[in-house]
Coordinates of C-alpha atoms in Angstrom, one line a residue:
X147 CA 83.0 130.9 94.6
X148 CA 80.6 130.1 91.2
X149 CA 77.7 130.8 93.7
X150 CA 79.4 134.2 94.2
X151 CA 79.5 135.2 90.9
X152 CA 76.5 134.0 89.6
X153 CA 74.9 136.3 91.8
X154 CA 77.4 138.9 90.2
X155 CA 76.3 138.4 87.5
X156 CA 72.4 137.6 88.3
X157 CA 72.3 141.3 90.3
X158 CA 74.5 142.7 87.2
X159 CA 72.0 141.8 84.7
X160 CA 68.7 142.8 87.1
X161 CA 70.3 146.3 87.7
X162 CA 70.8 146.6 83.3
X163 CA 67.5 144.7 82.5
X164 CA 66.3 146.8 84.8
X165 CA 67.0 150.2 84.1
X166 CA 66.2 149.5 79.7
X167 CA 62.8 147.6 80.7
X168 CA 62.0 151.7 83.1
X169 CA 62.8 153.7 80.8
X170 CA 61.5 151.6 77.4
X171 CA 57.7 151.8 79.4
X172 CA 58.6 155.2 80.2
X173 CA 59.0 156.2 76.2
X174 CA 56.5 153.3 75.0
X175 CA 54.5 156.3 77.8
X176 CA 55.7 158.7 76.5
X177 CA 55.1 158.1 73.1
X178 CA 51.0 157.2 73.4
X179 CA 50.9 160.3 74.8
X180 CA 52.4 162.0 73.2
X181 CA 50.5 160.6 70.1
X182 CA 47.2 161.3 71.9
X183 CA 47.4 164.8 72.2
X184 CA 48.4 164.7 69.1
X185 CA 45.3 163.7 67.5
X186 CA 43.2 165.1 70.3
X187 CA 44.6 168.8 69.1
X188 CA 44.4 167.5 64.8
X189 CA 40.9 166.8 66.1
X190 CA 39.6 169.8 67.3
X191 CA 41.3 171.8 64.5
X192 CA 39.0 169.9 62.5
X193 CA 35.8 170.6 65.0
X194 CA 36.6 174.4 64.5
X195 CA 36.4 174.1 60.9
X196 CA 33.4 171.9 61.0
X197 CA 32.2 174.4 63.5
X198 CA 32.4 177.4 61.2
X199 CA 31.2 176.0 58.0
X200 CA 28.1 174.8 59.8
X201 CA 24.7 176.2 59.7
X202 CA 23.1 175.6 63.2
X203 CA 19.3 175.4 63.2
X204 CA 19.3 174.5 66.8
X205 CA 15.0 174.8 66.1
X206 CA 12.2 173.8 64.8
X207 CA 10.7 170.1 64.1
X208 CA 12.5 167.8 65.3
X209 CA 12.3 165.3 63.0
X210 CA 13.6 168.0 61.0
X211 CA 16.3 168.5 62.8
X212 CA 17.3 164.4 62.8
X213 CA 17.2 164.7 59.2
X214 CA 19.6 167.8 58.5
X215 CA 21.9 166.8 61.0
X216 CA 22.1 163.5 60.3
X217 CA 22.5 164.5 56.3
X218 CA 25.3 166.8 57.5
X219 CA 26.8 164.5 60.3
X220 CA 27.6 162.0 57.2
X221 CA 28.3 163.8 54.7
X222 CA 31.1 165.5 56.6
X223 CA 32.4 161.6 58.0
X224 CA 33.0 161.3 54.0
X225 CA 35.8 163.8 54.4
X226 CA 36.8 163.8 57.8
X227 CA 37.2 159.9 58.3
X228 CA 35.4 160.1 61.4
X229 CA 32.5 159.7 63.5
X230 CA 30.9 162.5 63.5
X231 CA 28.0 163.9 66.5
X232 CA 25.6 166.5 67.2
X233 CA 23.7 167.8 70.2
X234 CA 22.0 169.3 71.2
X235 CA 22.8 171.9 75.2
X236 CA 20.9 169.1 77.2
X237 CA 22.2 166.6 75.8
X238 CA 19.9 165.1 72.9
X239 CA 21.2 163.8 70.0
X240 CA 20.7 165.3 66.6
X241 CA 22.6 164.0 64.0
X242 CA 25.3 161.1 64.1
X243 CA 27.1 160.1 61.1
X244 CA 26.8 156.8 62.6
X245 CA 23.7 155.8 64.1
X246 CA 20.3 156.7 64.4
X247 CA 20.3 159.9 66.8
X248 CA 16.5 159.0 68.1
X249 CA 17.9 155.2 69.2
X250 CA 20.9 157.0 71.4
X251 CA 21.0 157.8 75.1
X252 CA 21.3 161.5 76.8
X253 CA 24.9 161.8 76.5
X254 CA 25.7 164.8 78.8
X255 CA 26.4 162.2 81.3
X256 CA 29.4 160.9 78.8
X257 CA 33.4 162.4 79.7
X258 CA 34.6 164.6 76.5
X259 CA 31.1 166.6 77.6
X260 CA 30.6 167.1 80.6
X261 CA 34.3 168.6 80.4
X262 CA 33.0 170.5 77.0
X263 CA 30.4 172.3 79.4
X264 CA 32.5 173.1 82.8
X265 CA 35.3 174.2 80.8
X266 CA 33.6 176.2 78.0
X267 CA 36.6 175.1 75.8
X268 CA 37.3 170.9 74.2
X269 CA 36.9 168.4 76.0
X270 CA 37.6 165.5 75.6
X271 CA 38.1 161.4 76.9
X272 CA 39.2 157.3 76.3
X273 CA 36.9 154.6 76.3
X274 CA 35.7 151.4 74.8
X275 CA 32.5 151.8 72.5
X276 CA 29.3 149.6 72.9
X277 CA 28.4 150.8 69.9
X278 CA 31.6 150.2 67.5
X279 CA 33.2 147.7 70.0
X280 CA 36.2 149.0 70.3
X281 CA 38.4 152.3 72.1
X282 CA 37.4 155.6 70.3
X283 CA 39.2 159.0 71.5
X284 CA 35.6 161.2 71.8
X285 CA 36.6 165.1 71.4
X286 CA 33.7 167.4 72.0
X287 CA 33.1 171.4 71.3
X288 CA 30.8 173.6 72.1
X289 CA 28.6 175.8 71.1
X290 CA 28.0 179.2 72.6
X291 CA 26.3 182.1 72.2
X292 CA 27.6 184.2 74.7
X293 CA 28.1 182.3 77.7
X294 CA 25.4 179.7 76.8
X295 CA 26.3 176.8 75.3
X296 CA 23.4 175.8 72.7
X297 CA 25.0 172.9 72.0
X298 CA 27.7 170.5 71.5
X299 CA 29.7 169.2 68.0
X300 CA 31.5 165.3 68.7
X301 CA 34.2 163.5 66.5
X302 CA 35.1 159.8 67.3
X303 CA 37.7 158.5 66.0
X304 CA 38.9 154.5 66.4
X305 CA 42.7 154.0 68.3
X306 CA 43.5 151.5 66.3
X307 CA 46.1 152.9 64.5
X308 CA 47.4 154.3 67.6
X309 CA 47.3 150.8 70.0
X310 CA 49.0 149.1 66.6
X311 CA 51.5 152.1 66.5
X312 CA 52.3 150.9 70.3
X313 CA 52.3 147.2 70.2
X314 CA 55.0 148.5 67.0
X315 CA 56.8 150.3 69.6
X316 CA 56.8 147.7 72.5
X317 CA 57.7 144.8 69.7
X318 CA 60.9 146.8 69.0
X319 CA 60.9 147.9 72.9
X320 CA 60.7 143.7 74.1
X321 CA 63.0 142.9 70.9
X322 CA 65.3 145.3 71.8
X323 CA 65.0 144.6 75.7
X324 CA 65.9 140.5 75.0
X325 CA 69.4 142.1 73.4
X326 CA 70.3 144.2 76.0
X327 CA 69.9 141.0 78.4
X328 CA 71.3 138.5 76.4
X329 CA 74.1 141.7 75.9
X330 CA 74.3 142.6 79.8
X331 CA 74.7 138.8 80.2
X332 CA 77.5 138.3 78.4
X333 CA 79.1 142.0 80.3
X334 CA 78.1 141.0 83.7
X335 CA 79.4 137.1 82.8
X336 CA 82.5 138.5 81.7
X337 CA 82.8 141.2 84.1
X338 CA 81.7 138.8 87.5
X339 CA 84.1 136.4 85.7
X340 CA 86.9 138.7 86.0
X341 CA 86.2 139.5 89.9
X342 CA 85.8 136.4 90.7
X343 CA 88.6 134.0 89.0
X344 CA 91.1 136.1 91.0
X345 CA 89.5 135.1 94.5
X346 CA 89.4 132.0 93.1
X347 CA 92.9 130.9 92.7
X348 CA 93.8 133.4 95.5
X349 CA 90.6 130.2 98.2
X350 CA 92.7 127.4 95.9
X351 CA 95.8 128.4 97.3
X352 CA 95.5 129.2 100.1
X353 CA 93.4 125.8 100.9
X354 CA 97.0 124.0 99.6
X355 CA 97.9 126.1 102.4
X356 CA 95.9 124.8 104.4
X357 CA 96.6 121.1 103.4
X358 CA 100.5 121.9 104.2
X359 CA 101.3 121.9 100.4
X360 CA 103.5 124.8 99.9
X361 CA 104.6 124.4 96.1
X362 CA 101.2 126.5 94.9
X363 CA 101.3 130.3 94.1
X364 CA 98.6 132.8 92.7
X365 CA 99.5 133.3 89.2
X366 CA 98.1 137.0 89.5
X367 CA 98.9 139.3 87.2
X368 CA 96.9 142.9 87.9
X369 CA 98.3 146.4 89.5
X370 CA 94.9 146.4 92.4
X371 CA 93.6 145.2 95.7
X372 CA 93.1 141.8 94.3
X373 CA 96.6 141.9 93.2
X374 CA 98.1 142.4 96.3
X375 CA 95.4 140.5 97.8
X376 CA 97.0 137.0 95.9
X377 CA 101.2 138.6 96.5
X378 CA 100.8 138.9 100.0
X379 CA 99.1 135.6 100.2
X380 CA 102.5 134.2 97.7
X381 CA 104.8 135.5 100.7
X382 CA 102.9 134.0 103.4
X383 CA 103.0 130.4 101.8
X384 CA 107.1 131.0 101.0
X385 CA 107.7 132.3 104.9
X386 CA 105.1 129.2 105.6
X387 CA 107.6 126.7 103.1
X388 CA 110.5 127.6 104.6
X389 CA 109.7 127.6 108.1
X390 CA 107.7 124.1 107.3
X391 CA 111.3 122.9 105.4
X392 CA 112.7 124.0 108.8
X393 CA 111.0 122.3 111.0
X394 CA 111.1 118.8 109.2
X395 CA 114.7 118.5 108.8
X396 CA 114.7 119.1 112.8
X397 CA 112.0 116.7 113.6
X398 CA 113.2 114.2 111.5
X399 CA 117.2 115.2 112.0
X400 CA 114.9 114.2 116.2
X401 CA 113.6 111.2 114.7
X402 CA 116.8 109.7 113.8
X403 CA 118.5 110.4 116.9
X404 CA 115.8 108.9 119.2
X405 CA 114.9 105.7 116.9
X406 CA 119.1 105.5 116.7
X407 CA 119.2 105.7 120.5
X408 CA 119.7 102.2 122.3
X409 CA 118.2 104.2 125.7
X410 CA 114.6 103.7 125.8
X411 CA 112.7 107.4 125.5
X412 CA 109.6 108.7 127.2
X413 CA 107.5 111.6 128.0
X414 CA 104.1 112.3 129.4
X415 CA 102.3 115.0 128.6
X416 CA 101.3 117.6 131.7
X417 CA 97.8 114.9 132.2
X418 CA 100.1 112.4 132.5
X419 CA 99.5 110.5 129.3
X420 CA 101.7 109.4 126.9
X421 CA 103.5 111.4 124.4
X422 CA 106.0 110.3 122.4
X423 CA 108.8 106.8 123.2
X424 CA 111.1 105.1 120.9
X425 CA 111.4 101.8 119.4
X426 CA 114.3 101.3 122.1
X427 CA 111.6 101.8 124.7
X428 CA 109.1 99.7 122.3
X429 CA 111.3 97.1 123.3
X430 CA 112.3 97.2 127.2
X431 CA 108.3 97.7 128.3
X432 CA 106.9 95.2 125.6
X433 CA 105.0 97.8 124.1
X434 CA 104.3 98.9 120.3
X435 CA 104.2 102.7 120.3
X436 CA 100.0 102.8 118.9
X437 CA 99.0 100.4 121.9
X438 CA 100.3 103.1 124.5
X439 CA 100.9 106.8 122.8
X440 CA 97.4 108.6 124.4
X441 CA 97.5 106.4 127.8
X442 CA 97.4 107.2 131.0
X443 CA 101.0 106.1 132.3
X444 CA 99.2 104.1 135.0
X445 CA 97.0 102.3 131.9
X446 CA 99.8 101.4 130.3
X447 CA 100.3 97.4 132.1
X448 CA 103.4 98.5 133.4
X449 CA 105.0 97.3 135.9
X450 CA 104.6 98.6 139.4
X451 CA 107.9 99.6 139.9
X452 CA 107.9 101.7 137.0
X453 CA 104.5 102.6 137.6
X454 CA 105.4 104.4 141.5
X455 CA 108.7 106.1 140.5
X456 CA 106.9 108.2 137.5
X457 CA 103.9 109.5 139.9
X458 CA 106.9 109.6 142.7
X459 CA 109.0 112.9 139.9
X460 CA 105.1 114.2 139.5
X461 CA 104.6 114.8 142.8
X462 CA 107.8 116.1 144.0
X463 CA 108.8 117.5 140.7
X464 CA 112.7 117.3 140.7
X465 CA 114.6 114.5 139.1
X466 CA 114.8 110.9 140.3
X467 CA 117.4 107.8 139.8
X468 CA 116.8 104.8 140.3
X469 CA 117.0 100.7 139.3
X470 CA 114.4 98.5 138.7
X471 CA 114.5 94.9 137.8
X472 CA 111.6 94.7 135.0
X473 CA 110.8 90.8 133.9
X474 CA 108.2 91.6 130.3
X475 CA 108.9 90.7 128.2
X476 CA 112.1 89.8 129.3
X477 CA 114.5 90.0 132.5
X478 CA 116.2 93.2 132.7
X479 CA 117.9 96.4 134.9
X480 CA 117.1 99.5 134.2
X481 CA 117.9 101.9 134.9
X482 CA 115.6 104.7 135.4
X483 CA 116.4 108.3 134.9
X484 CA 113.4 110.6 135.3
X485 CA 112.8 114.8 134.9
X486 CA 110.3 116.8 134.8
X487 CA 109.9 119.0 131.5
X488 CA 108.9 122.6 132.6
X489 CA 108.5 125.8 130.5
X490 CA 110.7 129.7 131.0
X491 CA 107.8 130.0 132.8
X492 CA 108.3 127.8 135.7
X493 CA 105.1 126.2 134.5
X494 CA 104.4 122.2 134.2
X495 CA 104.0 120.5 131.0
X496 CA 105.7 116.7 131.6
X497 CA 108.3 114.5 132.9
X498 CA 110.7 112.8 130.2
X499 CA 111.9 109.2 131.0
X500 CA 114.8 107.6 129.6
X501 CA 115.7 103.9 129.8
X502 CA 119.0 103.1 129.9
X503 CA 119.5 98.5 129.9
X504 CA 122.8 97.9 132.4
X505 CA 121.9 94.3 132.4
X506 CA 125.1 92.9 130.8
X507 CA 126.6 95.4 132.8
X508 CA 125.0 94.1 136.8
X509 CA 124.8 90.6 135.1
X510 CA 128.9 90.8 134.2
X511 CA 129.6 92.7 137.7
X512 CA 127.3 90.6 139.6
X513 CA 129.2 86.9 137.5
X514 CA 132.1 87.7 138.2
X515 CA 132.2 88.8 141.7
X516 CA 130.1 85.8 142.0
X517 CA 131.8 83.5 140.3
X518 CA 134.8 83.9 142.0
X519 CA 133.1 83.9 145.3
X520 CA 131.2 81.3 144.2
X521 CA 133.8 79.1 142.9
X522 CA 136.5 79.9 145.8
X523 CA 133.5 78.9 148.6
X524 CA 132.7 75.6 146.4
X525 CA 136.5 74.4 146.3
X526 CA 138.5 75.3 148.7
X527 CA 136.0 73.3 151.3
X528 CA 136.9 69.9 149.1
X529 CA 140.2 70.8 148.4
X530 CA 141.3 71.7 152.0
X531 CA 140.1 68.5 153.4
X532 CA 141.7 66.7 150.7
X533 CA 145.0 68.8 151.3
X534 CA 144.4 68.2 155.4
X535 CA 143.5 64.7 155.5
X536 CA 146.6 63.9 152.9
X537 CA 149.4 65.9 154.9
X538 CA 147.9 64.3 158.3
X539 CA 148.1 61.2 156.1
X540 CA 152.0 61.2 155.2
X541 CA 152.4 62.7 158.5
X542 CA 152.1 59.9 160.2
X543 CA 148.5 58.9 160.1
X544 CA 149.1 56.0 158.0
X545 CA 150.2 53.7 160.5
X546 CA 146.8 53.9 162.3
X547 CA 144.4 51.9 159.9
X548 CA 141.8 52.8 161.7
X549 CA 142.4 56.7 161.0
X550 CA 143.5 55.9 157.2
X551 CA 140.7 54.4 156.6
X552 CA 138.8 56.9 157.7
X553 CA 140.7 59.7 156.3
X554 CA 141.3 57.8 153.1
X555 CA 137.2 57.9 152.7
X556 CA 136.4 62.2 153.3
X557 CA 139.6 62.5 150.8
X558 CA 137.2 60.3 148.4
X559 CA 134.1 61.9 149.5
X560 CA 135.5 65.0 148.5
X561 CA 136.9 64.3 145.7
X562 CA 133.5 63.0 144.2
X563 CA 131.6 66.3 146.1
X564 CA 134.4 68.0 143.4
X565 CA 134.0 65.5 140.9
X566 CA 130.0 66.4 140.7
X567 CA 130.5 69.7 141.1
X568 CA 132.9 69.6 137.6
X569 CA 130.1 68.1 136.2
X570 CA 127.5 70.1 136.6
X571 CA 129.3 73.0 135.3
X572 CA 130.3 71.1 132.0
X573 CA 126.5 69.8 131.9
X574 CA 125.3 73.1 132.7
X575 CA 126.9 74.9 130.4
X576 CA 126.0 72.1 127.3
X577 CA 123.0 72.9 128.5
X578 CA 122.9 76.6 127.5
X579 CA 125.2 76.3 125.2
X580 CA 122.3 73.9 123.1
X581 CA 124.5 71.5 122.5
X582 CA 122.8 68.8 124.0
X583 CA 119.5 67.1 120.9
X584 CA 116.2 66.5 122.8
X585 CA 115.0 63.2 122.1
X586 CA 111.4 63.2 121.9
X587 CA 109.3 60.6 122.8
X588 CA 106.0 59.3 123.7
X589 CA 106.4 59.1 127.6
X590 CA 104.0 57.8 130.2
X591 CA 103.4 59.9 132.8
X592 CA 101.5 57.5 135.2
X593 CA 104.4 55.3 135.4
X594 CA 107.8 57.7 134.6
X595 CA 106.4 60.1 137.8
X596 CA 106.0 56.6 140.1
X597 CA 109.6 55.9 139.0
X598 CA 110.6 58.4 139.6
X599 CA 109.7 58.8 143.4
X600 CA 110.8 55.2 143.6
X601 CA 114.6 56.3 142.9
X602 CA 113.7 58.7 146.1
X603 CA 112.0 56.8 148.6
X604 CA 115.1 55.5 150.3
X605 CA 116.6 59.1 150.6
X606 CA 113.2 60.2 152.1
X607 CA 112.9 57.2 154.0
X608 CA 115.9 58.2 156.2
X609 CA 115.1 61.9 156.7
X610 CA 111.7 60.6 157.9
X611 CA 110.2 62.2 154.6
X612 CA 106.7 60.7 153.3
X613 CA 106.8 61.2 149.6
X614 CA 103.0 62.1 147.8
X615 CA 102.4 61.1 144.6
X616 CA 99.4 61.9 142.7
X617 CA 99.4 61.4 139.1
X618 CA 95.1 63.0 137.6
X619 CA 94.9 60.9 134.8
X620 CA 96.2 57.7 132.5
X621 CA 98.1 59.9 130.0
X622 CA 101.2 60.3 127.7
X623 CA 103.5 63.8 127.0
X624 CA 106.1 64.3 124.8
X625 CA 109.1 64.8 126.3
X626 CA 112.9 64.0 126.6
X627 CA 112.6 61.4 128.5
X628 CA 115.9 61.3 129.9
X629 CA 115.6 65.1 131.0
X630 CA 112.3 65.2 132.5
X631 CA 113.8 62.4 135.0
X632 CA 116.1 65.1 135.9
X633 CA 114.2 67.7 136.6
X634 CA 111.4 65.7 138.4
X635 CA 114.4 64.5 140.7
X636 CA 116.5 67.1 140.8
X637 CA 113.8 69.2 142.4
X638 CA 112.5 66.1 144.5
X639 CA 115.4 65.4 145.9
X640 CA 116.0 69.6 147.1
X641 CA 112.6 69.0 148.4
X642 CA 113.7 66.4 150.6
X643 CA 117.2 68.3 150.8
X644 CA 115.1 71.5 152.5
X645 CA 112.3 69.5 154.7
X646 CA 113.3 68.9 158.3
X647 CA 112.4 65.3 159.8
X648 CA 108.3 64.1 159.2
X649 CA 107.6 66.7 156.4
X650 CA 105.9 66.0 153.5
X651 CA 106.8 66.3 149.7
X652 CA 103.8 66.3 146.8
X653 CA 104.6 66.0 143.6
X654 CA 101.2 66.5 141.5
X655 CA 101.1 65.7 137.7
X656 CA 97.7 67.4 136.0
X657 CA 96.4 67.8 132.7
X658 CA 95.3 70.9 131.3
X659 CA 93.2 70.1 128.5
X660 CA 91.2 72.4 126.6
X661 CA 88.7 70.5 125.1
X662 CA 88.4 66.5 123.4
X663 CA 91.3 65.9 120.7
X664 CA 94.9 67.5 121.5
X665 CA 96.4 70.3 120.4
X666 CA 99.4 72.2 120.0
X667 CA 97.8 74.2 123.7
X668 CA 96.7 71.2 126.0
X669 CA 99.9 71.3 128.8
X670 CA 100.8 69.2 131.6
X671 CA 101.7 70.7 134.9
X672 CA 104.1 69.7 137.6
X673 CA 103.5 70.4 141.2
X674 CA 106.5 69.8 143.3
X675 CA 105.7 71.0 146.8
X676 CA 107.1 70.4 150.7
X677 CA 106.5 71.5 154.0
X678 CA 110.7 72.7 154.4
X679 CA 112.4 75.7 155.4
X680 CA 110.5 77.6 153.0
X681 CA 112.6 80.3 150.8
X682 CA 112.9 84.3 151.4
X683 CA 110.9 86.9 148.8
X684 CA 113.8 88.4 148.7
X685 CA 115.4 85.2 147.2
X686 CA 112.8 83.5 145.1
X687 CA 114.0 86.0 142.0
X688 CA 117.2 84.5 142.0
X689 CA 117.3 81.2 143.1
X690 CA 117.5 79.5 139.1
X691 CA 120.5 81.3 139.5
X692 CA 124.0 79.8 138.8
X693 CA 125.4 79.1 142.1
X694 CA 122.6 80.4 144.7
X695 CA 121.8 79.7 147.7
X696 CA 119.5 80.8 150.3
X697 CA 121.6 78.7 153.1
X698 CA 125.3 78.0 151.9
X699 CA 126.0 76.1 155.1
X700 CA 123.4 73.9 155.2
X701 CA 123.5 73.5 150.9
X702 CA 127.2 72.9 151.5
X703 CA 126.9 70.1 154.0
X704 CA 124.2 68.0 151.9
X705 CA 125.9 67.9 149.1
X706 CA 124.3 70.3 147.0
X707 CA 126.4 72.0 144.0
X708 CA 124.2 75.2 144.0
X709 CA 123.9 74.7 139.8
X710 CA 120.0 72.0 140.5
X711 CA 118.1 74.8 139.7
X712 CA 119.6 77.0 137.3
X713 CA 120.3 73.4 135.3
X714 CA 116.4 72.6 136.2
X715 CA 115.0 76.1 134.6
X716 CA 117.3 76.0 131.5
X717 CA 115.7 72.0 130.5
X718 CA 112.6 73.0 131.0
X719 CA 112.8 75.4 128.3
X720 CA 114.8 73.9 126.4
X721 CA 110.8 71.5 126.5
X722 CA 109.3 74.6 125.9
X723 CA 107.7 74.7 129.6
X724 CA 107.5 77.6 132.1
X725 CA 109.0 77.3 135.5
X726 CA 107.7 79.3 138.4
X727 CA 108.1 79.0 142.6
X728 CA 105.8 80.1 145.2
X729 CA 107.4 79.7 148.4
X730 CA 107.3 81.3 152.5
X731 CA 108.9 81.2 154.9
X732 CA 108.1 77.9 157.8
X733 CA 105.3 77.0 156.0
X734 CA 107.5 75.4 152.7
X735 CA 107.6 76.1 148.5
X736 CA 105.6 74.6 145.2
X737 CA 107.4 74.2 142.1
X738 CA 105.2 74.4 138.5
X739 CA 106.4 73.5 135.7
X740 CA 104.0 73.6 132.6
X741 CA 105.3 71.8 129.7
X742 CA 103.2 71.4 126.5
X743 CA 101.8 67.6 126.3
X744 CA 102.6 67.8 122.4
X745 CA 106.0 68.9 120.3
X746 CA 106.2 69.2 116.6

């Protein structure tokens, strides 16, 4: 805006200055012309007087003529204060007040002489005199006898006085012009300022509005077009401020609702990119909004089933509801509702996903039903056996010692099984509530694992199963020795129980070290693999649940309580380790445990 003000000021100055300069030049030229015309007329009058009072002797001896006219010219110069020249009709100078006529050249080609000859009246010219070394005004008057010119009378006056007057005029004109320029500059700047200042204010307010600052207003008191523009800007700012306040309030309400929801909300736009997700969705998915916003849904590192549901909803563009188990960042059961979003005209706009965490609900439902079923099954068999054999004994079987002894042994075995079941339940309860503190100490793994395998050798030999041990090196780890033994024996026992006769159970121990020095990142890997019956793929996610059995009949006949793997999982987690399982039906099962080599 300042550039515009400067341009406007400069334009005003140029217009005013050029006008004054043109007028000044015109006036100077007119004054100079008037002065010269006045001087020319005065010289013509003087020449006429001289012509009338002079005795013209144009014949005779040339020397006498030179002397006569030169004396005459010198006498007249004193009174006229001007150079006087007598010229014959052929241009020969007969006399001159300032110079020797005999030495002067022919004047017939002089401009003033030539003009006087043609007009039969006066002639004049202005030129630089090489004789006098200055600018001169020459006026010539012809001497007539009838129509014939017999000679010329010429007067010359210096223009120094005229030029001095003109210089004075130019000085005054220049001074006045400079003053006019200064005054014009001030006036022009003031006028330009008064024009551009309101526009600057309007522009400044418009920029503030563009930056979403709606508090600024234009202070314009004028009633012209600029004033009307300022008032229009103010009204627009009022309207925008009101609308933005309403939008902001609605946005804050919506944001508060979304952030307060326990359900996750995700919005995907028409391009398949994640456009919005609330805090609950971040917690459920395990990724922050910064990591997911703007990414395509199939590039957001989400679970395959979830990605497929989104793609299906985009393809069919209809409501879809499903339940999916999420394992990251922790295992959850989610109810997923996918709803397509469309504008009033039916144009596809995107997808709205609502995630409900129903893990607790489903777990409670499952636990309630399974607990009743599992406890009923687990307790019913030994209780029924104890009751049945006790009734038989009471009915008279006590008299038969062999039968009584057999029945009492069965009652004892079943009571032992009940005792183990109750003991495992209590053990698992203590482990889950973390009421059993772990006592970490260095464990020499080669010796320790060898002892565990030795304990299980007798059970393996009964089924003709080969136990194979492989320890990668001679090293120690920090662990609770009793709990680590419980983990390994439980898994080895499971491998022996579910492996047919003549099979093999392998225990491999590896040290996973990143460098020469042992750090908290270094780990120990235990791999317990068997060539048993395997676990169906559908059962793998649930094998660590309490009372869950893949083959219920065989598990019960082997004396298992259904709590062993659940106890193992919790003990591994107490050691800050992880456990996973790989299995193929008919081929075998592999349990892989990784624990830290050292603990803080």
